């Protein structure tokens, strides 16, 4: 007596084909990759509206509000733009391009000079986490204790020395 498993084989084949189709569709969706543009991209026509010697108000009208400012010695407007790429939607984006337009003002509030910085000019600034990478190694309290660099009683002595007497 001969048994036929034709129906069972077809069901297995159909289930396998559906599983392969669904998994390839999911993987294809993840492989699209994306490019994230962030910040203000200044073109040459707009930059020509704020030449050296123009006022702070003229710069604000033509270029808009800066990404950030600095007021150490003289005032500086920074217009920052970044391009990040990630091959898969759930991965951390990688910085591939950065441009910083710096508009330096003199003491009278007029544009003294313009500078355009890129990634090759310095350390990239992470706009997402708002951090700049620094040198050195971060160590936990336990790591410092094992290395011998931490004094467990220093925090207590510091707190006692700052109490009013």
Coordinates of N, CA and C in Angstrom, one line a residue:
X1 N 0.8 -1.2 0.0 CA 0.0 0.0 0.0 C 0.9 1.2 0.0
X2 N 0.6 2.2 -0.9 CA 1.4 3.4 -1.1 C 0.7 4.6 -0.4
X3 N 1.4 5.4 0.3 CA 0.9 6.6 1.0 C 1.3 7.8 0.2
X4 N 0.4 8.8 0.1 CA 0.7 10.0 -0.6 C 0.8 11.1 0.5
X5 N 1.9 11.9 0.4 CA 2.2 13.0 1.2 C 2.2 14.3 0.4
X6 N 1.6 14.3 -0.8 CA 1.6 15.4 -1.7 C 1.0 16.7 -1.0
X7 N -0.1 16.6 -0.3 CA -0.7 17.7 0.3 C 0.1 18.3 1.4
X8 N 0.8 17.5 2.2 CA 1.7 17.9 3.3 C 2.9 18.6 2.7
X9 N 3.5 18.1 1.6 CA 4.6 18.7 1.0 C 4.3 20.1 0.4
X10 N 3.1 20.2 -0.2 CA 2.7 21.5 -0.7 C 2.5 22.5 0.4
X11 N 1.9 22.1 1.5 CA 1.7 23.0 2.6 C 3.1 23.5 3.2
X12 N 4.0 22.6 3.3 CA 5.4 22.9 3.8 C 6.1 23.9 2.8
X13 N 5.9 23.6 1.5 CA 6.5 24.5 0.5 C 5.9 25.8 0.5
X14 N 4.6 25.9 0.6 CA 3.9 27.2 0.7 C 4.3 28.0 1.9
X15 N 4.4 27.3 3.1 CA 4.8 28.0 4.3 C 6.2 28.6 4.2
X16 N 7.1 27.8 3.6 CA 8.5 28.2 3.4 C 8.5 29.4 2.5
X17 N 7.8 29.4 1.4 CA 7.8 30.5 0.5 C 7.3 31.8 1.1
X18 N 6.2 31.6 1.9 CA 5.7 32.8 2.6 C 6.7 33.4 3.6
X19 N 7.4 32.5 4.4 CA 8.4 32.9 5.3 C 9.5 33.6 4.6
X20 N 10.0 33.1 3.5 CA 11.1 33.7 2.8 C 10.7 35.1 2.2
X21 N 9.5 35.2 1.7 CA 9.0 36.4 1.2 C 8.9 37.5 2.3
X22 N 8.3 37.1 3.4 CA 8.2 38.1 4.5 C 9.5 38.5 5.1
X23 N 10.4 37.6 5.2 CA 11.7 38.0 5.8 C 12.5 38.8 4.8
X24 N 12.4 38.5 3.5 CA 13.2 39.4 2.6 C 12.5 40.8 2.5
X25 N 11.2 40.9 2.6 CA 10.6 42.2 2.6 C 11.0 43.0 3.9
X26 N 11.1 42.3 5.0 CA 11.5 43.0 6.2 C 13.0 43.5 6.1
X27 N 13.8 42.6 5.6 CA 15.3 43.0 5.4 C 15.4 44.1 4.4
X28 N 14.6 44.1 3.3 CA 14.7 45.1 2.3 C 14.3 46.4 2.9
X29 N 13.3 46.4 3.8 CA 12.9 47.7 4.5 C 14.0 48.2 5.3
X30 N 14.8 47.4 5.9 CA 15.9 47.9 6.8 C 17.1 48.4 6.0
X31 N 17.3 47.9 4.8 CA 18.4 48.3 4.0 C 18.3 49.6 3.3
X32 N 17.3 50.3 3.4 CA 17.1 51.5 2.6 C 18.1 52.5 3.0
X33 N 18.5 52.6 4.2 CA 19.4 53.6 4.7 C 18.8 55.0 4.6
X34 N 19.4 56.0 5.3 CA 18.8 57.3 5.2 C 19.9 58.3 5.5
X35 N 19.8 59.5 5.0 CA 20.7 60.6 5.2 C 19.9 61.7 5.9
X36 N 20.4 62.1 7.1 CA 19.8 63.1 7.9 C 20.5 64.4 7.7
X37 N 19.8 65.5 7.3 CA 20.4 66.8 7.2 C 19.9 67.6 8.4
X38 N 20.8 68.3 9.0 CA 20.4 69.1 10.2 C 21.1 70.4 10.2
X39 N 20.4 71.4 10.5 CA 21.0 72.8 10.6 C 20.7 73.6 9.4
X40 N 21.5 74.7 9.3 CA 21.3 75.7 8.3 C 22.3 75.7 7.3
X41 N 22.0 75.4 6.0 CA 22.9 75.4 4.9 C 22.9 76.7 4.2
X42 N 24.0 77.4 4.2 CA 24.1 78.8 3.7 C 24.6 78.6 2.2
X43 N 23.9 79.2 1.3 CA 24.3 79.2 -0.1 C 25.1 80.6 -0.4
X44 N 25.7 80.6 -1.5 CA 26.6 81.8 -1.8 C 25.7 83.1 -2.0
X45 N 24.5 82.9 -2.6 CA 23.7 84.1 -2.8 C 23.2 84.7 -1.5
X46 N 22.9 83.9 -0.6 CA 22.5 84.4 0.8 C 23.6 85.0 1.5
X47 N 24.8 84.4 1.4 CA 26.0 84.9 2.0 C 26.4 86.2 1.5
X48 N 26.2 86.5 0.2 CA 26.5 87.7 -0.4 C 25.7 88.9 0.1
X49 N 24.5 88.6 0.8 CA 23.7 89.6 1.4 C 24.3 90.1 2.7
X50 N 25.3 89.4 3.3 CA 25.9 89.8 4.5 C 27.4 89.9 4.4
X51 N 27.9 90.9 3.6 CA 29.3 91.0 3.3 C 30.0 91.6 4.6
X52 N 31.4 91.6 4.5 CA 32.2 92.2 5.6 C 31.8 93.7 5.6
X53 N 31.6 94.2 6.8 CA 31.2 95.6 7.0 C 29.7 95.7 7.3
X54 N 28.9 94.7 7.0 CA 27.4 94.9 7.2 C 27.1 94.8 8.7
X55 N 26.0 95.3 9.1 CA 25.6 95.3 10.5 C 25.1 94.0 11.0
X56 N 25.0 93.9 12.3 CA 24.4 92.7 13.0 C 23.0 92.5 12.6
X57 N 22.2 93.6 12.4 CA 20.8 93.4 12.0 C 20.7 92.9 10.6
X58 N 21.6 93.4 9.7 CA 21.6 92.9 8.3 C 21.9 91.5 8.2
X59 N 22.8 91.0 9.1 CA 23.2 89.6 9.1 C 22.0 88.7 9.6
X60 N 21.3 89.2 10.6 CA 20.1 88.5 11.1 C 19.0 88.5 10.1
X61 N 18.8 89.6 9.4 CA 17.8 89.6 8.3 C 18.1 88.7 7.2
X62 N 19.4 88.6 6.7 CA 19.7 87.8 5.6 C 20.0 86.4 5.9
X63 N 20.6 86.1 7.0 CA 21.0 84.7 7.3 C 20.1 84.1 8.3
X64 N 19.3 84.9 9.1 CA 18.4 84.4 10.1 C 19.1 84.2 11.4
X65 N 18.4 83.6 12.4 CA 18.9 83.4 13.7 C 20.1 82.4 13.7
X66 N 21.2 82.6 14.3 CA 22.3 81.7 14.3 C 22.0 80.4 15.1
X67 N 22.7 79.4 14.8 CA 22.6 78.1 15.6 C 23.0 78.3 17.0
X68 N 24.1 79.1 17.2 CA 24.6 79.4 18.5 C 25.5 80.7 18.4
X69 N 25.8 81.3 19.5 CA 26.6 82.5 19.5 C 27.7 82.4 20.5
X70 N 28.7 83.2 20.4 CA 29.8 83.3 21.4 C 30.0 84.8 21.7
X71 N 30.3 85.1 22.9 CA 30.5 86.5 23.3 C 31.7 86.6 24.2
X72 N 32.8 85.9 23.8 CA 34.0 86.0 24.7 C 34.7 87.3 24.6
X73 N 35.4 87.6 23.5 CA 36.0 88.8 23.3 C 35.2 89.7 22.4
X74 N 34.8 89.2 21.2 CA 33.9 89.9 20.3 C 32.7 88.9 20.1
X75 N 31.7 89.4 19.6 CA 30.5 88.6 19.3 C 30.7 87.8 18.0
X76 N 30.3 86.5 18.0 CA 30.4 85.6 16.9 C 29.1 84.9 16.7
X77 N 28.6 84.8 15.5 CA 27.4 84.0 15.2 C 27.9 82.8 14.5
X78 N 27.4 81.6 14.9 CA 27.7 80.3 14.3 C 26.5 79.7 13.6
X79 N 26.6 79.4 12.3 CA 25.5 78.8 11.6 C 26.1 77.4 11.3
X80 N 25.5 76.3 11.9 CA 26.0 75.0 11.9 C 25.1 74.1 11.1
X81 N 25.7 73.3 10.2 CA 24.9 72.3 9.5 C 25.7 71.0 9.5
X82 N 24.9 69.9 9.6 CA 25.6 68.6 9.6 C 24.8 67.6 8.7
X83 N 25.5 66.7 8.1 CA 24.9 65.6 7.4 C 25.3 64.3 8.0
X84 N 24.3 63.5 8.4 CA 24.6 62.2 9.0 C 24.0 61.1 8.2
X85 N 24.5 59.9 8.3 CA 24.1 58.8 7.5 C 24.0 57.6 8.4
X86 N 23.0 56.7 8.1 CA 22.9 55.5 8.8 C 22.3 54.5 7.8
X87 N 22.9 53.3 7.7 CA 22.5 52.3 6.7 C 21.2 51.6 7.1
X88 N 21.0 51.5 8.4 CA 19.8 50.8 8.9 C 19.1 51.7 9.9
X89 N 17.7 51.7 9.9 CA 17.0 52.7 10.6 C 17.2 52.7 12.1
X90 N 17.6 51.6 12.7 CA 17.8 51.5 14.2 C 19.2 51.8 14.6
X91 N 20.2 52.0 13.7 CA 21.6 52.2 14.0 C 21.8 53.7 14.3
X92 N 22.9 54.0 15.1 CA 23.2 55.3 15.4 C 23.8 56.0 14.2
X93 N 23.3 57.3 13.9 CA 23.8 58.0 12.7 C 25.3 58.3 12.8
X94 N 26.0 58.2 11.7 CA 27.4 58.6 11.6 C 27.6 59.9 10.9
X95 N 28.3 60.8 11.5 CA 28.6 62.1 11.0 C 29.5 62.0 9.8
X96 N 29.0 62.5 8.6 CA 29.8 62.3 7.4 C 30.2 63.7 6.8
X97 N 29.5 64.8 7.2 CA 29.8 66.1 6.7 C 29.4 67.1 7.7
X98 N 30.2 68.2 8.0 CA 29.8 69.2 8.9 C 30.4 70.5 8.3
X99 N 29.6 71.6 8.4 CA 30.0 72.9 8.0 C 29.5 73.9 9.0
X100 N 30.4 74.8 9.4 CA 30.2 75.8 10.3 C 30.6 77.2 9.7
X101 N 29.6 78.1 9.6 CA 29.9 79.4 9.1 C 30.0 80.3 10.3
X102 N 31.1 80.9 10.5 CA 31.3 81.8 11.6 C 31.3 83.2 11.1
X103 N 30.5 84.1 11.7 CA 30.4 85.5 11.4 C 31.0 86.3 12.6
X104 N 32.2 86.9 12.4 CA 32.8 87.6 13.5 C 32.5 89.1 13.4
X105 N 32.1 89.6 14.5 CA 31.7 91.1 14.6 C 32.8 91.8 15.3
X106 N 33.0 93.1 14.9 CA 34.0 94.0 15.6 C 33.2 94.6 16.8
X107 N 33.9 95.5 17.5 CA 33.4 96.2 18.7 C 32.2 97.1 18.3
X108 N 32.1 97.6 17.0 CA 31.0 98.4 16.6 C 29.8 97.6 16.2
X109 N 29.9 96.3 16.1 CA 28.7 95.5 15.8 C 28.6 95.2 14.3
X110 N 29.7 95.5 13.5 CA 29.7 95.2 12.1 C 30.6 94.0 11.8
X111 N 30.3 93.3 10.7 CA 31.0 92.1 10.4 C 32.4 92.4 10.1
X112 N 33.3 91.7 10.9 CA 34.7 91.9 10.7 C 35.3 90.9 9.7
X113 N 34.9 89.6 9.8 CA 35.3 88.6 8.9 C 34.3 87.4 8.9
X114 N 34.4 86.6 7.8 CA 33.6 85.4 7.7 C 34.5 84.2 7.6
X115 N 34.2 83.1 8.2 CA 35.0 81.9 8.2 C 34.1 80.7 8.0
X116 N 34.5 79.8 7.2 CA 33.7 78.5 7.0 C 34.6 77.4 7.5
X117 N 34.2 76.7 8.5 CA 34.9 75.5 9.0 C 34.2 74.2 8.6
X118 N 35.0 73.2 8.4 CA 34.5 71.9 8.1 C 35.1 70.9 9.1
X119 N 34.8 69.6 8.9 CA 35.2 68.6 9.8 C 36.8 68.5 9.9
X120 N 37.4 68.8 8.8 CA 38.9 68.7 8.8 C 39.5 69.8 9.6
X121 N 38.8 70.8 10.0 CA 39.3 71.9 10.8 C 39.3 71.7 12.3
X122 N 38.7 70.7 12.7 CA 38.6 70.4 14.2 C 37.8 69.2 14.5
X123 N 37.5 69.1 15.8 CA 36.7 68.0 16.3 C 35.3 68.2 16.0
X124 N 34.6 67.2 15.4 CA 33.1 67.4 15.2 C 32.3 67.6 16.5
X125 N 31.4 68.4 16.4 CA 30.5 68.7 17.5 C 29.2 67.9 17.3
X126 N 28.8 67.1 18.3 CA 27.6 66.2 18.2 C 26.4 67.0 18.5
X127 N 25.6 67.3 17.4 CA 24.4 68.2 17.6 C 23.3 67.4 18.3
X128 N 23.3 66.1 18.2 CA 22.2 65.3 18.7 C 22.3 65.2 20.3
X129 N 23.5 64.8 20.8 CA 23.6 64.7 22.2 C 24.2 66.0 22.8
X130 N 24.5 67.0 22.0 CA 25.1 68.3 22.4 C 26.4 68.1 23.2
X131 N 27.3 67.2 22.8 CA 28.5 66.9 23.5 C 29.7 67.0 22.5
X132 N 30.8 67.3 23.0 CA 32.0 67.3 22.2 C 32.9 66.3 22.9
X133 N 33.5 65.4 22.1 CA 34.4 64.3 22.6 C 35.6 65.0 23.3
X134 N 36.0 64.5 24.5 CA 37.1 65.0 25.2 C 38.1 63.9 25.4
X135 N 39.4 64.2 25.7 CA 40.4 63.3 25.9 C 40.3 62.7 27.3
X136 N 41.0 61.6 27.5 CA 41.0 61.0 28.9 C 40.1 59.8 28.9
X137 N 40.0 59.2 30.1 CA 39.2 58.0 30.3 C 38.3 58.3 31.4
X138 N 37.0 58.0 31.2 CA 36.1 58.0 32.3 C 36.2 56.8 33.2
X139 N 36.3 56.9 34.5 CA 36.4 55.8 35.3 C 35.3 55.8 36.4
X140 N 34.8 54.7 36.7 CA 33.9 54.6 37.8 C 34.6 54.7 39.1
X141 N 33.8 54.9 40.2 CA 34.4 55.0 41.5 C 35.1 53.8 41.9
X142 N 34.6 52.6 41.5 CA 35.2 51.3 41.8 C 36.5 51.2 41.1
X143 N 36.5 51.7 39.8 CA 37.8 51.6 39.0 C 38.8 52.5 39.6
X144 N 38.5 53.7 40.1 CA 39.4 54.6 40.7 C 39.9 54.0 42.0
X145 N 39.1 53.4 42.7 CA 39.4 52.8 44.0 C 40.5 51.7 43.8
X146 N 40.2 50.8 42.8 CA 41.1 49.7 42.5 C 42.4 50.2 41.9
X147 N 42.4 51.3 41.2 CA 43.6 51.9 40.6 C 44.4 52.7 41.7
X148 N 43.7 53.1 42.8 CA 44.4 53.8 43.8 C 44.2 55.3 43.7
X149 N 43.4 55.8 42.8 CA 43.3 57.2 42.5 C 42.2 57.8 43.3
X150 N 41.3 57.1 44.0 CA 40.2 57.6 44.7 C 40.4 57.4 46.2
X151 N 40.0 58.4 46.9 CA 40.1 58.4 48.4 C 38.6 58.3 48.9
X152 N 38.2 57.2 49.4 CA 36.8 57.0 49.8 C 36.4 58.0 50.9
X153 N 37.3 58.5 51.7 CA 36.9 59.5 52.7 C 37.0 60.9 52.3
X154 N 37.4 61.2 51.0 CA 37.5 62.6 50.5 C 36.2 63.3 50.5
X155 N 35.2 62.6 50.1 CA 33.8 63.3 50.0 C 33.4 63.7 51.4
X156 N 33.6 62.8 52.4 CA 33.2 63.2 53.7 C 34.0 64.3 54.3
X157 N 35.3 64.3 54.0 CA 36.1 65.5 54.5 C 35.8 66.7 53.8
X158 N 35.5 66.7 52.5 CA 35.1 67.8 51.7 C 33.7 68.4 52.3
X159 N 32.8 67.6 52.6 CA 31.5 68.0 53.1 C 31.6 68.6 54.5
X160 N 32.5 68.1 55.3 CA 32.7 68.6 56.6 C 33.4 69.9 56.6
X161 N 34.4 70.1 55.7 CA 35.1 71.4 55.6 C 34.3 72.5 55.1
X162 N 33.2 72.2 54.4 CA 32.3 73.3 53.8 C 31.2 73.7 54.7
X163 N 31.0 73.0 55.9 CA 29.9 73.3 56.8 C 30.3 74.6 57.6
X164 N 29.3 75.4 57.8 CA 29.6 76.7 58.6 C 29.9 76.3 60.1
X165 N 30.8 77.0 60.6 CA 31.1 76.6 62.0 C 30.8 77.7 63.0

